Amino acid sequence: MKELEDRIRRDGIVRAGDVLKVDSFLNHQIDVRLFNDMGAEWARLFKDRHITKILTIEASGIGIAVIAAQHFGNIPVVFAKKTESINLDGEQWTTKVYSFTHKAYYTVIVAKRFLTADDHVLILDDFLANGAASSGLIDLCHQAGATVEGVGVAIEKGFQHGGDDLRRAGIELHSLAIVDAMDENTGAITFRDNDE
Ligand code: 5GP
């Protein structure tokens, strides 16, 4: 998606440790018009899928999912919560996710009543790096017996393995921008040719 690539080129900051900072329009301050265009693009890309619910993970996924849902007929958005609580009462689907940015495992939950075998789920998130977050969300769907219709991410870092893992697993994945290389010294960012 050219609009997103242009924005990353203009405002993205390459940090040490393969981290791309996009705080000024995606992870902290939010560009609502851009999010709206991203939602429209996912609706186009997933138009052949019967999607009844969007699943994301707090915090950055929420804004993306809420705006995107309006392009899918205002379907419900559920966000998985990160919790440190060990007092889970059995009313939640639970999985463990390794955080690329925080270098630690955390527990992720979704209430069983909000994710069921009736749901046809589109998973949305801001970034795809090694795929831990999306794999965790897919695991929650499998526990619930829900159907995973696909995964959409704003920015895939193509030099990490998450995207390839999902494609190999037969998941329909649409990444709106794929960064194939980035250089923390020059700030240069190389995108994959990704016109879908
Ligand atoms: P994964 O679980 O695929 O390894 O990493 C995806 C998650 O880590 C995303 O939910 C995102 O919050 C965070 N993340 C991974 N790489 C980056 C990055 O380069 N920049 C930012 N801002 N977040 C990232």
Short mmCIF file of C-alpha atoms and ligand atoms in Angstrom, two decimals:
data_model
loop_
_atom_site.label_atom_id
_atom_site.label_comp_id
_atom_site.label_asym_id
_atom_site.label_seq_id
_atom_site.Cartn_x
_atom_site.Cartn_y
_atom_site.Cartn_z
CA MET A 1 0.00 0.00 0.00
CA LYS A 2 1.83 3.02 -1.33
CA GLU A 3 0.35 5.51 1.13
CA LEU A 4 1.65 3.49 4.08
CA GLU A 5 5.06 2.91 2.50
CA ASP A 6 5.43 6.63 1.80
CA ARG A 7 4.52 7.44 5.38
CA ILE A 8 7.00 4.92 6.78
CA ARG A 9 9.70 6.35 4.51
CA ARG A 10 8.88 9.87 5.65
CA ASP A 11 8.30 9.39 9.39
CA GLY A 12 9.60 5.94 10.34
CA ILE A 13 12.76 5.79 12.44
CA VAL A 14 15.04 2.76 12.29
CA ARG A 15 16.26 1.78 15.75
CA ALA A 16 18.87 -0.70 16.92
CA GLY A 17 17.72 -4.31 17.28
CA ASP A 18 15.58 -4.35 14.13
CA VAL A 19 12.97 -2.05 15.61
CA LEU A 20 11.07 0.36 13.39
CA LYS A 21 9.55 3.25 15.31
CA VAL A 22 6.36 4.63 13.84
CA ASP A 23 5.10 6.47 16.90
CA SER A 24 4.10 9.60 15.05
CA PHE A 25 1.29 7.94 13.07
CA LEU A 26 0.67 4.39 14.27
CA ASN A 27 1.88 3.41 17.75
CA HIS A 28 1.36 6.55 19.81
CA GLN A 29 -0.10 9.41 17.80
CA ILE A 30 -2.64 7.99 15.36
CA ASP A 31 -3.32 9.16 11.81
CA VAL A 32 -7.02 8.38 11.55
CA ARG A 33 -7.22 8.99 7.81
CA LEU A 34 -4.38 6.55 7.21
CA PHE A 35 -6.01 3.95 9.49
CA ASN A 36 -9.25 4.42 7.57
CA ASP A 37 -7.47 3.81 4.27
CA MET A 38 -5.78 0.73 5.75
CA GLY A 39 -9.18 -0.60 6.82
CA ALA A 40 -10.57 -0.07 3.34
CA GLU A 41 -7.59 -1.89 1.85
CA TRP A 42 -8.03 -4.94 4.09
CA ALA A 43 -11.74 -4.99 3.24
CA ARG A 44 -10.77 -5.12 -0.44
CA LEU A 45 -8.12 -7.78 0.07
CA PHE A 46 -10.35 -10.01 2.22
CA LYS A 47 -13.56 -9.41 0.24
CA ASP A 48 -13.95 -13.09 -0.62
CA ARG A 49 -13.81 -14.16 3.01
CA HIS A 50 -16.86 -14.38 5.25
CA ILE A 51 -15.62 -12.47 8.32
CA THR A 52 -17.82 -12.00 11.39
CA LYS A 53 -15.35 -10.75 13.97
CA ILE A 54 -11.99 -9.02 14.20
CA LEU A 55 -9.50 -10.19 16.81
CA THR A 56 -6.50 -8.12 17.82
CA ILE A 57 -4.21 -7.62 20.79
CA GLU A 58 -3.83 -4.65 23.07
CA ALA A 59 -2.70 -1.95 22.86
CA SER A 60 -1.69 -0.85 19.38
CA GLY A 61 -3.97 -3.27 17.56
CA ILE A 62 -7.14 -1.80 19.01
CA GLY A 63 -7.27 1.45 17.05
CA ILE A 64 -6.39 -0.32 13.82
CA ALA A 65 -9.09 -2.95 14.36
CA VAL A 66 -11.82 -0.53 15.40
CA ILE A 67 -11.44 1.60 12.31
CA ALA A 68 -11.07 -1.43 10.04
CA ALA A 69 -14.27 -2.99 11.44
CA GLN A 70 -16.27 -0.15 9.94
CA HIS A 71 -15.22 -1.40 6.50
CA PHE A 72 -16.47 -4.90 7.35
CA GLY A 73 -20.03 -3.87 8.17
CA ASN A 74 -19.31 -2.80 11.78
CA ILE A 75 -18.57 -6.33 12.95
CA PRO A 76 -17.44 -6.66 16.59
CA VAL A 77 -13.81 -6.21 17.58
CA VAL A 78 -12.34 -8.29 20.38
CA PHE A 79 -8.93 -7.50 21.76
CA ALA A 80 -6.86 -10.05 23.62
CA LYS A 81 -5.69 -8.70 26.97
CA LYS A 82 -2.21 -9.01 28.34
CA THR A 83 -2.32 -10.08 31.96
CA GLU A 84 0.06 -10.93 34.75
CA SER A 85 -2.71 -12.52 36.78
CA ILE A 86 -2.38 -16.21 37.55
CA ASN A 87 -5.87 -16.32 39.05
CA LEU A 88 -7.63 -17.23 35.86
CA ASP A 89 -11.09 -18.57 36.51
CA GLY A 90 -11.49 -20.90 33.54
CA GLU A 91 -13.75 -18.45 31.74
CA GLN A 92 -10.93 -17.36 29.44
CA TRP A 93 -8.99 -18.80 26.56
CA THR A 94 -5.34 -18.37 27.50
CA THR A 95 -2.04 -18.48 25.67
CA LYS A 96 1.53 -17.31 26.15
CA VAL A 97 3.23 -14.86 23.80
CA TYR A 98 6.86 -13.79 23.59
CA SER A 99 7.15 -10.05 23.16
CA PHE A 100 9.64 -8.97 20.51
CA THR A 101 9.81 -5.44 21.89
CA HIS A 102 9.92 -6.32 25.61
CA LYS A 103 11.92 -9.57 25.37
CA ALA A 104 9.66 -11.38 27.82
CA TYR A 105 6.73 -13.80 27.86
CA TYR A 106 3.30 -12.61 28.84
CA THR A 107 -0.07 -14.28 29.18
CA VAL A 108 -2.83 -13.29 26.79
CA ILE A 109 -6.51 -13.92 27.43
CA VAL A 110 -9.86 -13.62 25.72
CA ALA A 111 -13.14 -14.29 27.53
CA LYS A 112 -14.68 -17.51 26.24
CA ARG A 113 -17.99 -15.78 25.64
CA PHE A 114 -16.38 -13.39 23.13
CA LEU A 115 -14.66 -16.04 20.99
CA THR A 116 -16.66 -19.13 20.03
CA ALA A 117 -16.95 -21.82 17.37
CA ASP A 118 -19.47 -19.62 15.52
CA ASP A 119 -16.89 -16.94 14.79
CA HIS A 120 -15.11 -16.39 11.47
CA VAL A 121 -12.15 -14.32 12.52
CA LEU A 122 -9.86 -11.82 10.86
CA ILE A 123 -6.77 -11.22 12.99
CA LEU A 124 -5.34 -7.70 12.70
CA ASP A 125 -2.19 -6.22 14.22
CA ASP A 126 0.23 -3.37 13.74
CA PHE A 127 3.47 -5.31 13.17
CA LEU A 128 4.46 -8.81 12.19
CA ALA A 129 8.02 -9.71 13.18
CA ASN A 130 8.65 -13.28 14.35
CA GLY A 131 4.96 -14.06 14.47
CA ALA A 132 4.55 -14.67 18.20
CA ALA A 133 1.59 -12.31 18.60
CA SER A 134 -0.32 -13.62 15.58
CA SER A 135 0.46 -17.25 16.48
CA GLY A 136 -0.90 -16.60 19.97
CA LEU A 137 -4.10 -15.14 18.54
CA ILE A 138 -4.45 -18.07 16.14
CA ASP A 139 -3.99 -20.43 19.10
CA LEU A 140 -6.83 -18.68 20.98
CA CYS A 141 -9.08 -19.12 17.91
CA HIS A 142 -8.20 -22.81 17.68
CA GLN A 143 -8.97 -23.31 21.38
CA ALA A 144 -12.36 -21.67 20.80
CA GLY A 145 -13.03 -23.71 17.66
CA ALA A 146 -13.34 -20.43 15.72
CA THR A 147 -12.39 -20.27 12.03
CA VAL A 148 -9.35 -18.13 11.18
CA GLU A 149 -10.22 -16.47 7.87
CA GLY A 150 -6.94 -14.58 7.64
CA VAL A 151 -4.36 -12.29 9.16
CA GLY A 152 -3.82 -8.64 8.25
CA VAL A 153 -0.90 -6.59 9.47
CA ALA A 154 0.06 -3.02 8.74
CA ILE A 155 3.83 -3.57 8.65
CA GLU A 156 5.55 -6.90 8.13
CA LYS A 157 9.28 -7.03 8.69
CA GLY A 158 10.03 -9.47 5.91
CA PHE A 159 13.54 -10.17 7.15
CA GLN A 160 12.04 -11.82 10.24
CA HIS A 161 10.29 -15.16 9.90
CA GLY A 162 6.71 -14.55 11.08
CA GLY A 163 5.24 -13.82 7.66
CA ASP A 164 6.85 -16.81 5.98
CA ASP A 165 5.71 -19.08 8.81
CA LEU A 166 2.08 -17.97 8.42
CA ARG A 167 2.13 -18.31 4.62
CA ARG A 168 3.70 -21.77 4.92
CA ALA A 169 0.92 -22.73 7.35
CA GLY A 170 -1.61 -21.83 4.64
CA ILE A 171 -2.93 -18.73 6.38
CA GLU A 172 -4.15 -15.94 4.09
CA LEU A 173 -1.89 -13.06 5.11
CA HIS A 174 -2.11 -9.51 3.80
CA SER A 175 0.62 -7.15 4.92
CA LEU A 176 0.05 -3.57 3.76
CA ALA A 177 3.78 -2.83 3.73
CA ILE A 178 6.64 -5.33 3.81
CA VAL A 179 10.01 -4.04 4.93
CA ASP A 180 12.71 -6.28 3.48
CA ALA A 181 15.68 -4.39 4.88
CA MET A 182 16.40 -1.42 7.09
CA ASP A 183 19.64 0.20 8.10
CA GLU A 184 19.93 1.86 11.49
CA ASN A 185 22.98 3.86 10.40
CA THR A 186 21.58 5.44 7.25
CA GLY A 187 17.88 5.12 8.10
CA ALA A 188 17.32 3.52 4.69
CA ILE A 189 14.25 1.29 4.39
CA THR A 190 13.71 -1.16 1.51
CA PHE A 191 10.19 -2.36 0.71
CA ARG A 192 9.17 -5.55 -1.05
CA ASP A 193 7.23 -5.13 -4.28
CA ASN A 194 3.82 -5.88 -2.86
CA ASP A 195 1.14 -4.66 -5.27
CA GLU A 196 -1.82 -6.92 -4.66
P1 5GP B 1 6.01 -10.69 16.67
O1 5GP B 1 5.10 -11.20 17.74
O2 5GP B 1 5.49 -10.92 15.28
O3 5GP B 1 7.43 -11.11 16.85
O4 5GP B 1 6.03 -9.11 16.87
C1 5GP B 1 4.85 -8.37 16.68
C2 5GP B 1 4.54 -7.52 17.85
O5 5GP B 1 5.71 -6.91 18.40
C3 5GP B 1 3.61 -6.42 17.42
O6 5GP B 1 2.39 -6.56 18.10
C4 5GP B 1 4.31 -5.13 17.79
O7 5GP B 1 3.64 -4.54 18.87
C5 5GP B 1 5.69 -5.51 18.23
N1 5GP B 1 6.75 -5.18 17.26
C6 5GP B 1 7.55 -6.07 16.60
N2 5GP B 1 8.46 -5.44 15.86
C7 5GP B 1 8.22 -4.12 16.01
C8 5GP B 1 8.86 -2.95 15.46
O8 5GP B 1 9.83 -3.00 14.69
N3 5GP B 1 8.35 -1.76 15.83
C9 5GP B 1 7.29 -1.66 16.69
N4 5GP B 1 6.84 -0.42 16.97
N5 5GP B 1 6.66 -2.74 17.22
C10 5GP B 1 7.13 -3.96 16.89
#
